[in-house]
JSON list of C-alpha atoms and ligand atoms in Angstrom, two decimals:
[
{"chain": "A", "resi": 919, "resn": "UNK", "atom": "CA", "xyz": [-125.21, 289.86, 207.48]},
{"chain": "A", "resi": 920, "resn": "UNK", "atom": "CA", "xyz": [-126.42, 292.90, 209.36]},
{"chain": "A", "resi": 921, "resn": "UNK", "atom": "CA", "xyz": [-127.07, 293.23, 213.10]},
{"chain": "A", "resi": 922, "resn": "UNK", "atom": "CA", "xyz": [-130.62, 291.98, 213.70]},
{"chain": "A", "resi": 923, "resn": "UNK", "atom": "CA", "xyz": [-130.48, 289.29, 211.01]},
{"chain": "A", "resi": 924, "resn": "UNK", "atom": "CA", "xyz": [-127.18, 288.01, 212.38]},
{"chain": "A", "resi": 925, "resn": "UNK", "atom": "CA", "xyz": [-128.54, 287.84, 215.93]},
{"chain": "A", "resi": 926, "resn": "UNK", "atom": "CA", "xyz": [-131.59, 285.90, 214.73]},
{"chain": "A", "resi": 927, "resn": "UNK", "atom": "CA", "xyz": [-129.35, 283.59, 212.66]},
{"chain": "A", "resi": 928, "resn": "UNK", "atom": "CA", "xyz": [-127.19, 282.85, 215.72]},
{"chain": "A", "resi": 929, "resn": "UNK", "atom": "CA", "xyz": [-130.32, 282.12, 217.76]},
{"chain": "A", "resi": 930, "resn": "UNK", "atom": "CA", "xyz": [-131.88, 279.96, 215.00]},
{"chain": "A", "resi": 931, "resn": "UNK", "atom": "CA", "xyz": [-130.91, 276.59, 216.57]},
{"chain": "A", "resi": 932, "resn": "UNK", "atom": "CA", "xyz": [-132.52, 277.76, 219.83]},
{"chain": "A", "resi": 933, "resn": "UNK", "atom": "CA", "xyz": [-135.75, 278.84, 218.10]},
{"chain": "A", "resi": 934, "resn": "UNK", "atom": "CA", "xyz": [-135.95, 275.46, 216.36]},
{"chain": "A", "resi": 935, "resn": "UNK", "atom": "CA", "xyz": [-135.18, 273.57, 219.58]},
{"chain": "A", "resi": 936, "resn": "UNK", "atom": "CA", "xyz": [-137.99, 275.42, 221.33]},
{"chain": "A", "resi": 937, "resn": "UNK", "atom": "CA", "xyz": [-140.50, 274.55, 218.62]},
{"chain": "A", "resi": 938, "resn": "UNK", "atom": "CA", "xyz": [-139.59, 270.89, 218.17]},
{"chain": "A", "resi": 939, "resn": "UNK", "atom": "CA", "xyz": [-141.32, 269.48, 221.32]},
{"chain": "A", "resi": 940, "resn": "UNK", "atom": "CA", "xyz": [-144.67, 270.96, 220.25]},
{"chain": "A", "resi": 941, "resn": "UNK", "atom": "CA", "xyz": [-144.31, 269.57, 216.72]},
{"chain": "A", "resi": 942, "resn": "UNK", "atom": "CA", "xyz": [-143.22, 266.14, 218.01]},
{"chain": "A", "resi": 943, "resn": "UNK", "atom": "CA", "xyz": [-146.17, 266.02, 220.37]},
{"chain": "A", "resi": 944, "resn": "UNK", "atom": "CA", "xyz": [-148.59, 267.10, 217.63]},
{"chain": "A", "resi": 945, "resn": "UNK", "atom": "CA", "xyz": [-147.23, 264.48, 215.18]},
{"chain": "A", "resi": 946, "resn": "UNK", "atom": "CA", "xyz": [-147.13, 261.86, 217.95]},
{"chain": "A", "resi": 947, "resn": "UNK", "atom": "CA", "xyz": [-143.49, 261.13, 217.16]},
{"chain": "A", "resi": 948, "resn": "UNK", "atom": "CA", "xyz": [-141.41, 258.86, 219.44]},
{"chain": "A", "resi": 949, "resn": "UNK", "atom": "CA", "xyz": [-144.40, 258.21, 221.70]},
{"chain": "A", "resi": 950, "resn": "UNK", "atom": "CA", "xyz": [-142.36, 255.80, 223.79]},
{"chain": "A", "resi": 951, "resn": "UNK", "atom": "CA", "xyz": [-140.30, 258.79, 225.00]},
{"chain": "A", "resi": 952, "resn": "UNK", "atom": "CA", "xyz": [-143.33, 260.90, 225.87]},
{"chain": "A", "resi": 953, "resn": "UNK", "atom": "CA", "xyz": [-142.97, 260.35, 229.61]},
{"chain": "A", "resi": 954, "resn": "UNK", "atom": "CA", "xyz": [-142.47, 263.16, 232.13]},
{"chain": "A", "resi": 955, "resn": "UNK", "atom": "CA", "xyz": [-138.82, 263.90, 232.95]},
{"chain": "A", "resi": 956, "resn": "UNK", "atom": "CA", "xyz": [-139.69, 264.50, 236.61]},
{"chain": "A", "resi": 957, "resn": "UNK", "atom": "CA", "xyz": [-141.47, 261.14, 236.84]},
{"chain": "A", "resi": 958, "resn": "UNK", "atom": "CA", "xyz": [-144.22, 262.79, 238.88]},
{"chain": "A", "resi": 959, "resn": "UNK", "atom": "CA", "xyz": [-141.78, 264.12, 241.48]},
{"chain": "A", "resi": 960, "resn": "UNK", "atom": "CA", "xyz": [-142.97, 266.82, 243.87]},
{"chain": "A", "resi": 961, "resn": "UNK", "atom": "CA", "xyz": [-140.97, 269.69, 245.34]},
{"chain": "A", "resi": 962, "resn": "UNK", "atom": "CA", "xyz": [-142.37, 271.55, 248.34]},
{"chain": "A", "resi": 963, "resn": "UNK", "atom": "CA", "xyz": [-145.66, 269.75, 247.74]},
{"chain": "A", "resi": 964, "resn": "UNK", "atom": "CA", "xyz": [-145.93, 270.86, 244.10]},
{"chain": "A", "resi": 965, "resn": "UNK", "atom": "CA", "xyz": [-144.99, 269.11, 240.83]},
{"chain": "A", "resi": 966, "resn": "UNK", "atom": "CA", "xyz": [-141.30, 269.71, 240.08]},
{"chain": "A", "resi": 967, "resn": "UNK", "atom": "CA", "xyz": [-141.73, 270.24, 236.31]},
{"chain": "A", "resi": 968, "resn": "UNK", "atom": "CA", "xyz": [-145.17, 268.89, 235.60]},
{"chain": "A", "resi": 969, "resn": "UNK", "atom": "CA", "xyz": [-146.47, 266.36, 233.09]},
{"chain": "A", "resi": 970, "resn": "UNK", "atom": "CA", "xyz": [-145.77, 268.44, 229.96]},
{"chain": "A", "resi": 971, "resn": "UNK", "atom": "CA", "xyz": [-141.96, 268.31, 230.21]},
{"chain": "A", "resi": 972, "resn": "UNK", "atom": "CA", "xyz": [-141.04, 265.01, 228.57]},
{"chain": "A", "resi": 973, "resn": "UNK", "atom": "CA", "xyz": [-137.95, 263.09, 227.48]},
{"chain": "A", "resi": 974, "resn": "UNK", "atom": "CA", "xyz": [-139.29, 263.30, 223.94]},
{"chain": "A", "resi": 975, "resn": "UNK", "atom": "CA", "xyz": [-139.15, 267.09, 224.16]},
{"chain": "A", "resi": 976, "resn": "UNK", "atom": "CA", "xyz": [-135.52, 266.97, 225.23]},
{"chain": "A", "resi": 977, "resn": "UNK", "atom": "CA", "xyz": [-134.47, 264.49, 222.51]},
{"chain": "A", "resi": 978, "resn": "UNK", "atom": "CA", "xyz": [-136.22, 266.26, 219.61]},
{"chain": "A", "resi": 979, "resn": "UNK", "atom": "CA", "xyz": [-134.99, 269.68, 220.76]},
{"chain": "A", "resi": 980, "resn": "UNK", "atom": "CA", "xyz": [-131.39, 268.44, 220.81]},
{"chain": "A", "resi": 981, "resn": "UNK", "atom": "CA", "xyz": [-131.79, 266.64, 217.50]},
{"chain": "A", "resi": 982, "resn": "UNK", "atom": "CA", "xyz": [-133.44, 269.63, 215.83]},
{"chain": "A", "resi": 983, "resn": "UNK", "atom": "CA", "xyz": [-130.82, 272.09, 217.03]},
{"chain": "A", "resi": 984, "resn": "UNK", "atom": "CA", "xyz": [-127.99, 269.71, 216.08]},
{"chain": "A", "resi": 985, "resn": "UNK", "atom": "CA", "xyz": [-129.44, 269.38, 212.59]},
{"chain": "A", "resi": 986, "resn": "UNK", "atom": "CA", "xyz": [-129.85, 273.15, 212.15]},
{"chain": "A", "resi": 987, "resn": "UNK", "atom": "CA", "xyz": [-126.32, 273.86, 213.40]},
{"chain": "A", "resi": 988, "resn": "UNK", "atom": "CA", "xyz": [-124.90, 271.40, 210.86]},
{"chain": "A", "resi": 989, "resn": "UNK", "atom": "CA", "xyz": [-126.96, 273.05, 208.10]},
{"chain": "A", "resi": 990, "resn": "UNK", "atom": "CA", "xyz": [-125.67, 276.46, 209.21]},
{"chain": "A", "resi": 991, "resn": "UNK", "atom": "CA", "xyz": [-122.11, 275.14, 209.12]},
{"chain": "A", "resi": 992, "resn": "UNK", "atom": "CA", "xyz": [-122.60, 273.84, 205.57]},
{"chain": "A", "resi": 993, "resn": "UNK", "atom": "CA", "xyz": [-124.46, 276.88, 204.21]},
{"chain": "A", "resi": 994, "resn": "UNK", "atom": "CA", "xyz": [-123.07, 279.83, 206.15]},
{"chain": "A", "resi": 995, "resn": "UNK", "atom": "CA", "xyz": [-121.38, 279.48, 209.56]},
{"chain": "A", "resi": 996, "resn": "UNK", "atom": "CA", "xyz": [-122.31, 282.47, 211.79]},
{"chain": "A", "resi": 997, "resn": "UNK", "atom": "CA", "xyz": [-119.11, 284.51, 211.81]},
{"chain": "A", "resi": 998, "resn": "UNK", "atom": "CA", "xyz": [-120.04, 286.26, 215.04]},
{"chain": "A", "resi": 999, "resn": "UNK", "atom": "CA", "xyz": [-119.76, 282.98, 216.92]},
{"chain": "A", "resi": 1000, "resn": "UNK", "atom": "CA", "xyz": [-116.19, 282.42, 218.03]},
{"chain": "A", "resi": 1001, "resn": "UNK", "atom": "CA", "xyz": [-114.24, 279.85, 220.02]},
{"chain": "A", "resi": 1002, "resn": "UNK", "atom": "CA", "xyz": [-114.73, 276.55, 218.23]},
{"chain": "A", "resi": 1003, "resn": "UNK", "atom": "CA", "xyz": [-118.53, 276.37, 218.00]},
{"chain": "A", "resi": 1004, "resn": "UNK", "atom": "CA", "xyz": [-118.62, 276.22, 214.19]},
{"chain": "A", "resi": 1005, "resn": "UNK", "atom": "CA", "xyz": [-114.98, 275.24, 213.58]},
{"chain": "A", "resi": 1006, "resn": "UNK", "atom": "CA", "xyz": [-115.87, 271.97, 211.84]},
{"chain": "A", "resi": 1007, "resn": "UNK", "atom": "CA", "xyz": [-118.96, 269.89, 211.18]},
{"chain": "A", "resi": 1008, "resn": "UNK", "atom": "CA", "xyz": [-118.58, 267.72, 214.29]},
{"chain": "A", "resi": 1009, "resn": "UNK", "atom": "CA", "xyz": [-118.17, 270.74, 216.56]},
{"chain": "A", "resi": 1010, "resn": "UNK", "atom": "CA", "xyz": [-121.19, 272.38, 214.92]},
{"chain": "A", "resi": 1011, "resn": "UNK", "atom": "CA", "xyz": [-123.28, 269.27, 215.58]},
{"chain": "A", "resi": 1012, "resn": "UNK", "atom": "CA", "xyz": [-122.12, 269.05, 219.21]},
{"chain": "A", "resi": 1013, "resn": "UNK", "atom": "CA", "xyz": [-122.75, 272.77, 219.66]},
{"chain": "A", "resi": 1014, "resn": "UNK", "atom": "CA", "xyz": [-126.28, 272.26, 218.30]},
{"chain": "A", "resi": 1015, "resn": "UNK", "atom": "CA", "xyz": [-126.94, 269.41, 220.73]},
{"chain": "A", "resi": 1016, "resn": "UNK", "atom": "CA", "xyz": [-125.71, 271.64, 223.55]},
{"chain": "A", "resi": 1017, "resn": "UNK", "atom": "CA", "xyz": [-128.01, 274.46, 222.43]},
{"chain": "A", "resi": 1018, "resn": "UNK", "atom": "CA", "xyz": [-130.96, 272.03, 222.46]},
{"chain": "A", "resi": 1019, "resn": "UNK", "atom": "CA", "xyz": [-130.06, 271.01, 225.99]},
{"chain": "A", "resi": 1020, "resn": "UNK", "atom": "CA", "xyz": [-129.81, 274.64, 227.12]},
{"chain": "A", "resi": 1021, "resn": "UNK", "atom": "CA", "xyz": [-133.20, 275.43, 225.61]},
{"chain": "A", "resi": 1022, "resn": "UNK", "atom": "CA", "xyz": [-134.90, 272.54, 227.41]},
{"chain": "A", "resi": 1023, "resn": "UNK", "atom": "CA", "xyz": [-133.14, 273.37, 230.69]},
{"chain": "A", "resi": 1024, "resn": "UNK", "atom": "CA", "xyz": [-134.36, 276.98, 230.38]},
{"chain": "A", "resi": 1025, "resn": "UNK", "atom": "CA", "xyz": [-137.86, 275.82, 229.51]},
{"chain": "A", "resi": 1026, "resn": "UNK", "atom": "CA", "xyz": [-137.82, 273.40, 232.46]},
{"chain": "A", "resi": 1027, "resn": "UNK", "atom": "CA", "xyz": [-136.60, 276.10, 234.85]},
{"chain": "A", "resi": 1028, "resn": "UNK", "atom": "CA", "xyz": [-139.55, 278.18, 233.71]},
{"chain": "A", "resi": 1029, "resn": "UNK", "atom": "CA", "xyz": [-141.82, 275.25, 234.55]},
{"chain": "A", "resi": 1030, "resn": "UNK", "atom": "CA", "xyz": [-140.26, 274.90, 238.03]},
{"chain": "A", "resi": 1031, "resn": "UNK", "atom": "CA", "xyz": [-141.03, 278.57, 238.70]},
{"chain": "A", "resi": 1032, "resn": "UNK", "atom": "CA", "xyz": [-144.58, 278.21, 237.35]},
{"chain": "A", "resi": 1033, "resn": "UNK", "atom": "CA", "xyz": [-145.29, 275.12, 239.46]},
{"chain": "A", "resi": 1034, "resn": "UNK", "atom": "CA", "xyz": [-143.95, 276.80, 242.59]},
{"chain": "A", "resi": 1035, "resn": "UNK", "atom": "CA", "xyz": [-146.23, 279.78, 241.88]},
{"chain": "A", "resi": 1036, "resn": "UNK", "atom": "CA", "xyz": [-149.12, 277.32, 241.64]},
{"chain": "A", "resi": 1037, "resn": "UNK", "atom": "CA", "xyz": [-149.60, 277.73, 237.87]},
{"chain": "A", "resi": 1038, "resn": "UNK", "atom": "CA", "xyz": [-150.82, 274.48, 236.26]},
{"chain": "A", "resi": 1039, "resn": "UNK", "atom": "CA", "xyz": [-149.01, 272.72, 233.40]},
{"chain": "A", "resi": 1040, "resn": "UNK", "atom": "CA", "xyz": [-149.93, 274.42, 230.14]},
{"chain": "A", "resi": 1041, "resn": "UNK", "atom": "CA", "xyz": [-151.41, 277.51, 231.79]},
{"chain": "A", "resi": 1042, "resn": "UNK", "atom": "CA", "xyz": [-149.82, 280.80, 230.67]},
{"chain": "A", "resi": 1043, "resn": "UNK", "atom": "CA", "xyz": [-147.19, 282.84, 232.48]},
{"chain": "A", "resi": 1044, "resn": "UNK", "atom": "CA", "xyz": [-146.25, 285.90, 230.44]},
{"chain": "A", "resi": 1045, "resn": "UNK", "atom": "CA", "xyz": [-143.40, 286.81, 229.79]},
{"chain": "A", "resi": 1046, "resn": "UNK", "atom": "CA", "xyz": [-141.68, 283.78, 231.37]},
{"chain": "A", "resi": 1047, "resn": "UNK", "atom": "CA", "xyz": [-143.12, 281.29, 228.83]},
{"chain": "A", "resi": 1048, "resn": "UNK", "atom": "CA", "xyz": [-141.80, 283.33, 225.91]},
{"chain": "A", "resi": 1049, "resn": "UNK", "atom": "CA", "xyz": [-138.24, 284.04, 227.04]},
{"chain": "A", "resi": 1050, "resn": "UNK", "atom": "CA", "xyz": [-137.12, 281.45, 229.65]},
{"chain": "A", "resi": 1051, "resn": "UNK", "atom": "CA", "xyz": [-135.39, 279.24, 227.08]},
{"chain": "A", "resi": 1052, "resn": "UNK", "atom": "CA", "xyz": [-133.67, 282.17, 225.37]},
{"chain": "A", "resi": 1053, "resn": "UNK", "atom": "CA", "xyz": [-132.26, 283.49, 228.66]},
{"chain": "A", "resi": 1054, "resn": "UNK", "atom": "CA", "xyz": [-130.59, 280.16, 229.39]},
{"chain": "A", "resi": 1055, "resn": "UNK", "atom": "CA", "xyz": [-129.42, 279.86, 225.77]},
{"chain": "A", "resi": 1056, "resn": "UNK", "atom": "CA", "xyz": [-127.71, 283.27, 226.06]},
{"chain": "A", "resi": 1057, "resn": "UNK", "atom": "CA", "xyz": [-126.10, 282.57, 229.44]},
{"chain": "A", "resi": 1058, "resn": "UNK", "atom": "CA", "xyz": [-125.05, 279.07, 228.39]},
{"chain": "A", "resi": 1059, "resn": "UNK", "atom": "CA", "xyz": [-123.39, 280.27, 225.18]},
{"chain": "A", "resi": 1060, "resn": "UNK", "atom": "CA", "xyz": [-121.46, 283.15, 226.76]},
{"chain": "A", "resi": 1061, "resn": "UNK", "atom": "CA", "xyz": [-118.27, 281.12, 226.31]},
{"chain": "A", "resi": 1062, "resn": "UNK", "atom": "CA", "xyz": [-118.88, 280.75, 222.57]},
{"chain": "A", "resi": 1063, "resn": "UNK", "atom": "CA", "xyz": [-120.63, 283.95, 221.57]},
{"chain": "A", "resi": 1064, "resn": "UNK", "atom": "CA", "xyz": [-119.58, 287.54, 222.21]},
{"chain": "A", "resi": 1065, "resn": "UNK", "atom": "CA", "xyz": [-122.99, 288.67, 223.44]},
{"chain": "A", "resi": 1066, "resn": "UNK", "atom": "CA", "xyz": [-123.32, 292.43, 223.87]},
{"chain": "A", "resi": 1067, "resn": "UNK", "atom": "CA", "xyz": [-125.96, 293.91, 226.16]},
{"chain": "A", "resi": 1068, "resn": "UNK", "atom": "CA", "xyz": [-127.62, 295.49, 223.14]},
{"chain": "A", "resi": 1069, "resn": "UNK", "atom": "CA", "xyz": [-127.79, 292.15, 221.30]},
{"chain": "A", "resi": 1070, "resn": "UNK", "atom": "CA", "xyz": [-129.19, 290.39, 224.37]},
{"chain": "A", "resi": 1071, "resn": "UNK", "atom": "CA", "xyz": [-131.96, 292.96, 224.93]},
{"chain": "A", "resi": 1072, "resn": "UNK", "atom": "CA", "xyz": [-132.85, 292.99, 221.25]},
{"chain": "A", "resi": 1073, "resn": "UNK", "atom": "CA", "xyz": [-132.96, 289.18, 221.06]},
{"chain": "A", "resi": 1074, "resn": "UNK", "atom": "CA", "xyz": [-135.14, 288.91, 224.18]},
{"chain": "A", "resi": 1075, "resn": "UNK", "atom": "CA", "xyz": [-137.58, 291.50, 222.81]},
{"chain": "A", "resi": 1076, "resn": "UNK", "atom": "CA", "xyz": [-137.81, 289.81, 219.42]},
{"chain": "A", "resi": 1077, "resn": "UNK", "atom": "CA", "xyz": [-138.14, 286.38, 221.05]},
{"chain": "A", "resi": 1078, "resn": "UNK", "atom": "CA", "xyz": [-140.99, 287.59, 223.22]},
{"chain": "A", "resi": 1079, "resn": "UNK", "atom": "CA", "xyz": [-143.06, 288.97, 220.36]},
{"chain": "A", "resi": 1080, "resn": "UNK", "atom": "CA", "xyz": [-142.09, 286.20, 217.93]},
{"chain": "A", "resi": 1081, "resn": "UNK", "atom": "CA", "xyz": [-143.29, 283.53, 220.37]},
{"chain": "A", "resi": 1082, "resn": "UNK", "atom": "CA", "xyz": [-146.59, 285.31, 220.91]},
{"chain": "A", "resi": 1083, "resn": "UNK", "atom": "CA", "xyz": [-147.07, 285.58, 217.15]},
{"chain": "A", "resi": 1084, "resn": "UNK", "atom": "CA", "xyz": [-146.02, 281.99, 216.39]},
{"chain": "A", "resi": 1085, "resn": "UNK", "atom": "CA", "xyz": [-148.25, 280.63, 219.16]},
{"chain": "A", "resi": 1086, "resn": "UNK", "atom": "CA", "xyz": [-151.21, 282.62, 217.87]},
{"chain": "A", "resi": 1087, "resn": "UNK", "atom": "CA", "xyz": [-150.55, 281.18, 214.41]},
{"chain": "A", "resi": 1088, "resn": "UNK", "atom": "CA", "xyz": [-150.16, 277.64, 215.81]},
{"chain": "A", "resi": 1089, "resn": "UNK", "atom": "CA", "xyz": [-153.45, 278.06, 217.63]},
{"chain": "A", "resi": 1090, "resn": "UNK", "atom": "CA", "xyz": [-155.31, 279.33, 214.57]},
{"chain": "A", "resi": 1091, "resn": "UNK", "atom": "CA", "xyz": [-153.96, 276.48, 212.43]},
{"chain": "A", "resi": 1092, "resn": "UNK", "atom": "CA", "xyz": [-154.76, 273.87, 215.09]},
{"chain": "A", "resi": 1093, "resn": "UNK", "atom": "CA", "xyz": [-151.17, 272.87, 215.94]},
{"chain": "A", "resi": 1094, "resn": "UNK", "atom": "CA", "xyz": [-151.59, 274.08, 219.52]},
{"chain": "A", "resi": 1095, "resn": "UNK", "atom": "CA", "xyz": [-154.68, 273.86, 221.70]},
{"chain": "A", "resi": 1096, "resn": "UNK", "atom": "CA", "xyz": [-154.04, 277.08, 223.62]},
{"chain": "A", "resi": 1097, "resn": "UNK", "atom": "CA", "xyz": [-153.38, 280.63, 222.43]},
{"chain": "A", "resi": 1098, "resn": "UNK", "atom": "CA", "xyz": [-150.28, 280.98, 224.66]},
{"chain": "B", "resi": 1297, "resn": "CTP", "atom": "N1", "xyz": [-142.97, 269.50, 225.49]},
{"chain": "B", "resi": 1297, "resn": "CTP", "atom": "C1", "xyz": [-142.44, 268.27, 225.80]},
{"chain": "B", "resi": 1297, "resn": "CTP", "atom": "N2", "xyz": [-141.27, 268.18, 226.49]},
{"chain": "B", "resi": 1297, "resn": "CTP", "atom": "C2", "xyz": [-140.59, 269.28, 226.88]},
{"chain": "B", "resi": 1297, "resn": "CTP", "atom": "C3", "xyz": [-141.11, 270.55, 226.58]},
{"chain": "B", "resi": 1297, "resn": "CTP", "atom": "C4", "xyz": [-142.31, 270.64, 225.89]},
{"chain": "B", "resi": 1297, "resn": "CTP", "atom": "O1", "xyz": [-143.02, 267.24, 225.45]},
{"chain": "B", "resi": 1297, "resn": "CTP", "atom": "N3", "xyz": [-139.43, 269.13, 227.55]},
{"chain": "B", "resi": 1297, "resn": "CTP", "atom": "C5", "xyz": [-144.23, 269.58, 224.72]},
{"chain": "B", "resi": 1297, "resn": "CTP", "atom": "C6", "xyz": [-145.44, 269.29, 225.60]},
{"chain": "B", "resi": 1297, "resn": "CTP", "atom": "O2", "xyz": [-146.40, 268.63, 224.80]},
{"chain": "B", "resi": 1297, "resn": "CTP", "atom": "C7", "xyz": [-145.91, 270.70, 225.97]},
{"chain": "B", "resi": 1297, "resn": "CTP", "atom": "C8", "xyz": [-145.64, 271.46, 224.67]},
{"chain": "B", "resi": 1297, "resn": "CTP", "atom": "O3", "xyz": [-144.43, 270.88, 224.17]},
{"chain": "B", "resi": 1297, "resn": "CTP", "atom": "O4", "xyz": [-147.27, 270.72, 226.32]},
{"chain": "B", "resi": 1297, "resn": "CTP", "atom": "C9", "xyz": [-145.52, 272.95, 224.87]},
{"chain": "B", "resi": 1297, "resn": "CTP", "atom": "O5", "xyz": [-144.40, 273.25, 225.68]},
{"chain": "B", "resi": 1297, "resn": "CTP", "atom": "P1", "xyz": [-144.44, 274.42, 226.74]},
{"chain": "B", "resi": 1297, "resn": "CTP", "atom": "O6", "xyz": [-145.33, 275.52, 226.30]},
{"chain": "B", "resi": 1297, "resn": "CTP", "atom": "O7", "xyz": [-143.03, 274.72, 227.06]},
{"chain": "B", "resi": 1297, "resn": "CTP", "atom": "O8", "xyz": [-145.06, 273.68, 228.03]},
{"chain": "B", "resi": 1297, "resn": "CTP", "atom": "P2", "xyz": [-146.48, 273.84, 228.73]},
{"chain": "B", "resi": 1297, "resn": "CTP", "atom": "O9", "xyz": [-147.39, 272.79, 228.18]},
{"chain": "B", "resi": 1297, "resn": "CTP", "atom": "O10", "xyz": [-146.94, 275.25, 228.67]},
{"chain": "B", "resi": 1297, "resn": "CTP", "atom": "O11", "xyz": [-146.13, 273.45, 230.26]},
{"chain": "B", "resi": 1297, "resn": "CTP", "atom": "P3", "xyz": [-145.55, 274.38, 231.40]},
{"chain": "B", "resi": 1297, "resn": "CTP", "atom": "O12", "xyz": [-146.73, 274.99, 232.09]},
{"chain": "B", "resi": 1297, "resn": "CTP", "atom": "O13", "xyz": [-144.78, 273.44, 232.27]},
{"chain": "B", "resi": 1297, "resn": "CTP", "atom": "O14", "xyz": [-144.68, 275.41, 230.76]},
{"chain": "B", "resi": 1298, "resn": "MG", "atom": "MG1", "xyz": [-146.59, 276.79, 227.49]}
]
């Protein structure tokens, strides 16, 4: 696998984790879990995360990334990833769950920043919306993946444009209600 393809393949569980909450919400899956993680909590007079960050999002992101990591292990474990992450099927699954958690933490941190800036839930904040989850995925996997500066910059750039494109597509096809 060559450079760019390999980087995207390593980030695949994170891309899937990021997309799962939108799909779950659209398909009205696990509605019982669709309650805000912050339970309406305020911080400095503003919502901590806001109503759009739900337990369902966390669960489906972790499940989706766990599933993809197991598939990757079975089909073609990313060789670039070292230190145990894809050593066996159980480790791959646990690594995937961890990636899902990182993605949702990154996404939630983005929401904290947006709320503190006075940006409403669901309103756009470019480029934070597009790359927050990938930043935390990269930092959180530093102990598993030999990230180079070049790979990080490339991945962030691709993630930014890919998210804009996918969101535009999701909007046109009616999966999302907003263009961002
Ligand atoms: N979502 C969720 N739980 C999460 C993250 C996302 O249920 N932890 C769902 C919500 O339906 C959300 C949608 O996925 O509206 C899109 O996610 P995102 O764009 O990250 O959130 P926003 O709605 O833009 O909210 P925010 O302004 O807080 O980023
Ligand atoms: Mg958004």
